[in-house]
Amino acid sequence: QVHLVESGGGSVQAGGSLRLSCAASGWTWRIACLGWFRQAPGKEREGVAAIYTAGGATYYADSVKGRFTISQDNAKNTRYLQMNNLEPEDTAMYYCAASRALCTGSWYDLDFPYWGQGTQVTVSS
């Protein structure tokens, strides 16, 4: 099993920054693709960013390109989502999720069997 724990959410004003962390434990060798998703009330879940854990390739949704950066520290089994220039539309619950499949351009359609509990991000105008 893979256990994921997110942290770093909070409330900020528009234009502010937050860094989310996703710490993995357990069978971490199973993680090939680590993705960040978000879901706002009344909206569908959206894939935000992903990273290929072995090679480091990254993928971003158009809505966050240039503002969000996904990175990782494999020694700590931790992935990060640096979010800059936050907008009220970024308000959502953010989840990290792990897939055993390799990241691709359509990474958000992969099977993600492992999920964290989520961390709330609230951006006020």
JSON list of C-alpha atoms in Angstrom, two decimals:
[
{"chain": "A", "resi": 1, "resn": "GLN", "atom": "CA", "xyz": [0.00, 0.00, 0.00]},
{"chain": "A", "resi": 2, "resn": "VAL", "atom": "CA", "xyz": [0.97, 3.61, -0.55]},
{"chain": "A", "resi": 3, "resn": "HIS", "atom": "CA", "xyz": [0.05, 6.23, 2.01]},
{"chain": "A", "resi": 4, "resn": "LEU", "atom": "CA", "xyz": [-0.08, 9.89, 0.98]},
{"chain": "A", "resi": 5, "resn": "VAL", "atom": "CA", "xyz": [-0.36, 12.90, 3.27]},
{"chain": "A", "resi": 6, "resn": "GLU", "atom": "CA", "xyz": [-0.83, 16.44, 1.97]},
{"chain": "A", "resi": 7, "resn": "SER", "atom": "CA", "xyz": [0.00, 19.61, 3.87]},
{"chain": "A", "resi": 8, "resn": "GLY", "atom": "CA", "xyz": [0.50, 23.28, 3.22]},
{"chain": "A", "resi": 9, "resn": "GLY", "atom": "CA", "xyz": [-2.98, 24.47, 2.37]},
{"chain": "A", "resi": 10, "resn": "GLY", "atom": "CA", "xyz": [-4.42, 27.65, 3.79]},
{"chain": "A", "resi": 11, "resn": "SER", "atom": "CA", "xyz": [-6.04, 30.98, 3.04]},
{"chain": "A", "resi": 12, "resn": "VAL", "atom": "CA", "xyz": [-4.32, 33.68, 1.04]},
{"chain": "A", "resi": 13, "resn": "GLN", "atom": "CA", "xyz": [-5.27, 36.76, -0.89]},
{"chain": "A", "resi": 14, "resn": "ALA", "atom": "CA", "xyz": [-5.20, 36.88, -4.65]},
{"chain": "A", "resi": 15, "resn": "GLY", "atom": "CA", "xyz": [-1.65, 37.19, -5.91]},
{"chain": "A", "resi": 16, "resn": "GLY", "atom": "CA", "xyz": [-0.26, 35.27, -2.97]},
{"chain": "A", "resi": 17, "resn": "SER", "atom": "CA", "xyz": [1.61, 31.98, -2.86]},
{"chain": "A", "resi": 18, "resn": "LEU", "atom": "CA", "xyz": [1.36, 28.63, -1.15]},
{"chain": "A", "resi": 19, "resn": "ARG", "atom": "CA", "xyz": [3.42, 25.47, -1.31]},
{"chain": "A", "resi": 20, "resn": "LEU", "atom": "CA", "xyz": [1.69, 22.15, -0.93]},
{"chain": "A", "resi": 21, "resn": "SER", "atom": "CA", "xyz": [3.56, 19.03, 0.10]},
{"chain": "A", "resi": 22, "resn": "CYS", "atom": "CA", "xyz": [2.68, 15.39, -0.50]},
{"chain": "A", "resi": 23, "resn": "ALA", "atom": "CA", "xyz": [4.60, 12.94, 1.66]},
{"chain": "A", "resi": 24, "resn": "ALA", "atom": "CA", "xyz": [4.52, 9.31, 0.59]},
{"chain": "A", "resi": 25, "resn": "SER", "atom": "CA", "xyz": [5.13, 6.24, 2.72]},
{"chain": "A", "resi": 26, "resn": "GLY", "atom": "CA", "xyz": [4.70, 2.52, 2.39]},
{"chain": "A", "resi": 27, "resn": "TRP", "atom": "CA", "xyz": [5.30, 0.91, -0.99]},
{"chain": "A", "resi": 28, "resn": "THR", "atom": "CA", "xyz": [6.62, 4.08, -2.55]},
{"chain": "A", "resi": 29, "resn": "TRP", "atom": "CA", "xyz": [8.45, 2.14, -5.23]},
{"chain": "A", "resi": 30, "resn": "ARG", "atom": "CA", "xyz": [5.03, 1.62, -6.79]},
{"chain": "A", "resi": 31, "resn": "ILE", "atom": "CA", "xyz": [4.65, 5.32, -7.55]},
{"chain": "A", "resi": 32, "resn": "ALA", "atom": "CA", "xyz": [5.45, 6.08, -11.18]},
{"chain": "A", "resi": 33, "resn": "CYS", "atom": "CA", "xyz": [3.31, 9.17, -11.64]},
{"chain": "A", "resi": 34, "resn": "LEU", "atom": "CA", "xyz": [2.35, 11.58, -8.88]},
{"chain": "A", "resi": 35, "resn": "GLY", "atom": "CA", "xyz": [-0.46, 13.96, -9.65]},
{"chain": "A", "resi": 36, "resn": "TRP", "atom": "CA", "xyz": [-2.10, 16.89, -7.98]},
{"chain": "A", "resi": 37, "resn": "PHE", "atom": "CA", "xyz": [-5.84, 17.25, -8.42]},
{"chain": "A", "resi": 38, "resn": "ARG", "atom": "CA", "xyz": [-8.30, 19.79, -7.14]},
{"chain": "A", "resi": 39, "resn": "GLN", "atom": "CA", "xyz": [-12.03, 19.93, -6.68]},
{"chain": "A", "resi": 40, "resn": "ALA", "atom": "CA", "xyz": [-14.13, 22.98, -5.91]},
{"chain": "A", "resi": 41, "resn": "PRO", "atom": "CA", "xyz": [-17.70, 22.72, -4.61]},
{"chain": "A", "resi": 42, "resn": "GLY", "atom": "CA", "xyz": [-20.09, 21.97, -7.44]},
{"chain": "A", "resi": 43, "resn": "LYS", "atom": "CA", "xyz": [-17.29, 21.42, -9.95]},
{"chain": "A", "resi": 44, "resn": "GLU", "atom": "CA", "xyz": [-15.68, 18.36, -11.43]},
{"chain": "A", "resi": 45, "resn": "ARG", "atom": "CA", "xyz": [-12.31, 17.21, -10.24]},
{"chain": "A", "resi": 46, "resn": "GLU", "atom": "CA", "xyz": [-9.48, 18.72, -12.27]},
{"chain": "A", "resi": 47, "resn": "GLY", "atom": "CA", "xyz": [-5.99, 17.44, -12.84]},
{"chain": "A", "resi": 48, "resn": "VAL", "atom": "CA", "xyz": [-3.61, 20.29, -12.01]},
{"chain": "A", "resi": 49, "resn": "ALA", "atom": "CA", "xyz": [-0.07, 18.95, -12.40]},
{"chain": "A", "resi": 50, "resn": "ALA", "atom": "CA", "xyz": [1.87, 15.72, -12.46]},
{"chain": "A", "resi": 51, "resn": "ILE", "atom": "CA", "xyz": [5.43, 14.52, -12.26]},
{"chain": "A", "resi": 52, "resn": "TYR", "atom": "CA", "xyz": [7.10, 11.37, -13.51]},
{"chain": "A", "resi": 53, "resn": "THR", "atom": "CA", "xyz": [8.82, 10.24, -10.36]},
{"chain": "A", "resi": 54, "resn": "ALA", "atom": "CA", "xyz": [11.76, 8.49, -12.04]},
{"chain": "A", "resi": 55, "resn": "GLY", "atom": "CA", "xyz": [12.53, 10.89, -14.84]},
{"chain": "A", "resi": 56, "resn": "GLY", "atom": "CA", "xyz": [11.21, 14.18, -13.50]},
{"chain": "A", "resi": 57, "resn": "ALA", "atom": "CA", "xyz": [9.09, 15.13, -16.51]},
{"chain": "A", "resi": 58, "resn": "THR", "atom": "CA", "xyz": [6.27, 17.46, -15.53]},
{"chain": "A", "resi": 59, "resn": "TYR", "atom": "CA", "xyz": [2.81, 18.16, -16.87]},
{"chain": "A", "resi": 60, "resn": "TYR", "atom": "CA", "xyz": [0.45, 21.05, -16.18]},
{"chain": "A", "resi": 61, "resn": "ALA", "atom": "CA", "xyz": [-3.13, 22.01, -16.81]},
{"chain": "A", "resi": 62, "resn": "ASP", "atom": "CA", "xyz": [-3.44, 25.09, -19.01]},
{"chain": "A", "resi": 63, "resn": "SER", "atom": "CA", "xyz": [-5.16, 26.93, -16.18]},
{"chain": "A", "resi": 64, "resn": "VAL", "atom": "CA", "xyz": [-2.05, 26.81, -13.99]},
{"chain": "A", "resi": 65, "resn": "LYS", "atom": "CA", "xyz": [0.83, 26.91, -16.48]},
{"chain": "A", "resi": 66, "resn": "GLY", "atom": "CA", "xyz": [3.31, 29.58, -15.59]},
{"chain": "A", "resi": 67, "resn": "ARG", "atom": "CA", "xyz": [1.94, 29.93, -12.05]},
{"chain": "A", "resi": 68, "resn": "PHE", "atom": "CA", "xyz": [2.29, 26.46, -10.50]},
{"chain": "A", "resi": 69, "resn": "THR", "atom": "CA", "xyz": [5.41, 24.30, -10.33]},
{"chain": "A", "resi": 70, "resn": "ILE", "atom": "CA", "xyz": [5.51, 20.65, -9.36]},
{"chain": "A", "resi": 71, "resn": "SER", "atom": "CA", "xyz": [8.75, 19.25, -7.99]},
{"chain": "A", "resi": 72, "resn": "GLN", "atom": "CA", "xyz": [10.02, 16.39, -5.90]},
{"chain": "A", "resi": 73, "resn": "ASP", "atom": "CA", "xyz": [12.60, 15.30, -3.39]},
{"chain": "A", "resi": 74, "resn": "ASN", "atom": "CA", "xyz": [12.93, 11.57, -3.96]},
{"chain": "A", "resi": 75, "resn": "ALA", "atom": "CA", "xyz": [15.19, 11.17, -0.95]},
{"chain": "A", "resi": 76, "resn": "LYS", "atom": "CA", "xyz": [12.30, 12.37, 1.21]},
{"chain": "A", "resi": 77, "resn": "ASN", "atom": "CA", "xyz": [9.59, 10.69, -0.89]},
{"chain": "A", "resi": 78, "resn": "THR", "atom": "CA", "xyz": [7.91, 14.07, -1.01]},
{"chain": "A", "resi": 79, "resn": "ARG", "atom": "CA", "xyz": [6.39, 16.00, -3.91]},
{"chain": "A", "resi": 80, "resn": "TYR", "atom": "CA", "xyz": [5.58, 19.66, -3.88]},
{"chain": "A", "resi": 81, "resn": "LEU", "atom": "CA", "xyz": [3.23, 22.01, -5.65]},
{"chain": "A", "resi": 82, "resn": "GLN", "atom": "CA", "xyz": [4.44, 25.59, -5.56]},
{"chain": "A", "resi": 83, "resn": "MET", "atom": "CA", "xyz": [1.51, 27.86, -6.35]},
{"chain": "A", "resi": 84, "resn": "ASN", "atom": "CA", "xyz": [2.24, 31.49, -7.19]},
{"chain": "A", "resi": 85, "resn": "ASN", "atom": "CA", "xyz": [0.03, 34.34, -8.28]},
{"chain": "A", "resi": 86, "resn": "LEU", "atom": "CA", "xyz": [-2.99, 32.57, -6.88]},
{"chain": "A", "resi": 87, "resn": "GLU", "atom": "CA", "xyz": [-6.43, 33.51, -8.11]},
{"chain": "A", "resi": 88, "resn": "PRO", "atom": "CA", "xyz": [-9.85, 33.11, -6.46]},
{"chain": "A", "resi": 89, "resn": "GLU", "atom": "CA", "xyz": [-10.58, 30.46, -9.11]},
{"chain": "A", "resi": 90, "resn": "ASP", "atom": "CA", "xyz": [-7.83, 28.32, -7.57]},
{"chain": "A", "resi": 91, "resn": "THR", "atom": "CA", "xyz": [-9.93, 27.87, -4.44]},
{"chain": "A", "resi": 92, "resn": "ALA", "atom": "CA", "xyz": [-10.51, 24.15, -3.99]},
{"chain": "A", "resi": 93, "resn": "MET", "atom": "CA", "xyz": [-9.59, 21.06, -2.04]},
{"chain": "A", "resi": 94, "resn": "TYR", "atom": "CA", "xyz": [-6.26, 19.83, -3.36]},
{"chain": "A", "resi": 95, "resn": "TYR", "atom": "CA", "xyz": [-5.35, 16.17, -3.40]},
{"chain": "A", "resi": 96, "resn": "CYS", "atom": "CA", "xyz": [-2.22, 14.32, -4.36]},
{"chain": "A", "resi": 97, "resn": "ALA", "atom": "CA", "xyz": [-2.59, 10.91, -5.93]},
{"chain": "A", "resi": 98, "resn": "ALA", "atom": "CA", "xyz": [-0.22, 8.18, -7.04]},
{"chain": "A", "resi": 99, "resn": "SER", "atom": "CA", "xyz": [-0.36, 5.96, -10.07]},
{"chain": "A", "resi": 100, "resn": "ARG", "atom": "CA", "xyz": [1.67, 2.88, -10.94]},
{"chain": "A", "resi": 101, "resn": "ALA", "atom": "CA", "xyz": [1.45, 3.86, -14.58]},
{"chain": "A", "resi": 102, "resn": "LEU", "atom": "CA", "xyz": [3.89, 6.19, -16.26]},
{"chain": "A", "resi": 103, "resn": "CYS", "atom": "CA", "xyz": [2.86, 9.80, -16.68]},
{"chain": "A", "resi": 104, "resn": "THR", "atom": "CA", "xyz": [1.72, 10.75, -20.15]},
{"chain": "A", "resi": 105, "resn": "GLY", "atom": "CA", "xyz": [0.24, 13.85, -21.71]},
{"chain": "A", "resi": 106, "resn": "SER", "atom": "CA", "xyz": [-3.18, 12.59, -20.61]},
{"chain": "A", "resi": 107, "resn": "TRP", "atom": "CA", "xyz": [-1.92, 11.69, -17.15]},
{"chain": "A", "resi": 108, "resn": "TYR", "atom": "CA", "xyz": [-5.19, 12.74, -15.51]},
{"chain": "A", "resi": 109, "resn": "ASP", "atom": "CA", "xyz": [-6.90, 9.76, -17.17]},
{"chain": "A", "resi": 110, "resn": "LEU", "atom": "CA", "xyz": [-4.55, 7.24, -15.55]},
{"chain": "A", "resi": 111, "resn": "ASP", "atom": "CA", "xyz": [-5.68, 4.95, -12.80]},
{"chain": "A", "resi": 112, "resn": "PHE", "atom": "CA", "xyz": [-4.76, 6.57, -9.48]},
{"chain": "A", "resi": 113, "resn": "PRO", "atom": "CA", "xyz": [-5.43, 4.00, -6.76]},
{"chain": "A", "resi": 114, "resn": "TYR", "atom": "CA", "xyz": [-3.75, 5.95, -3.98]},
{"chain": "A", "resi": 115, "resn": "TRP", "atom": "CA", "xyz": [-5.05, 9.28, -2.69]},
{"chain": "A", "resi": 116, "resn": "GLY", "atom": "CA", "xyz": [-4.29, 11.62, 0.15]},
{"chain": "A", "resi": 117, "resn": "GLN", "atom": "CA", "xyz": [-6.91, 13.14, 2.41]},
{"chain": "A", "resi": 118, "resn": "GLY", "atom": "CA", "xyz": [-6.72, 16.57, 0.78]},
{"chain": "A", "resi": 119, "resn": "THR", "atom": "CA", "xyz": [-5.75, 20.05, 1.87]},
{"chain": "A", "resi": 120, "resn": "GLN", "atom": "CA", "xyz": [-7.93, 23.14, 1.45]},
{"chain": "A", "resi": 121, "resn": "VAL", "atom": "CA", "xyz": [-6.73, 26.16, -0.50]},
{"chain": "A", "resi": 122, "resn": "THR", "atom": "CA", "xyz": [-8.81, 29.32, -0.28]},
{"chain": "A", "resi": 123, "resn": "VAL", "atom": "CA", "xyz": [-7.94, 32.42, -2.27]},
{"chain": "A", "resi": 124, "resn": "SER", "atom": "CA", "xyz": [-9.80, 35.63, -1.54]},
{"chain": "A", "resi": 125, "resn": "SER", "atom": "CA", "xyz": [-10.08, 38.58, -3.89]}
]
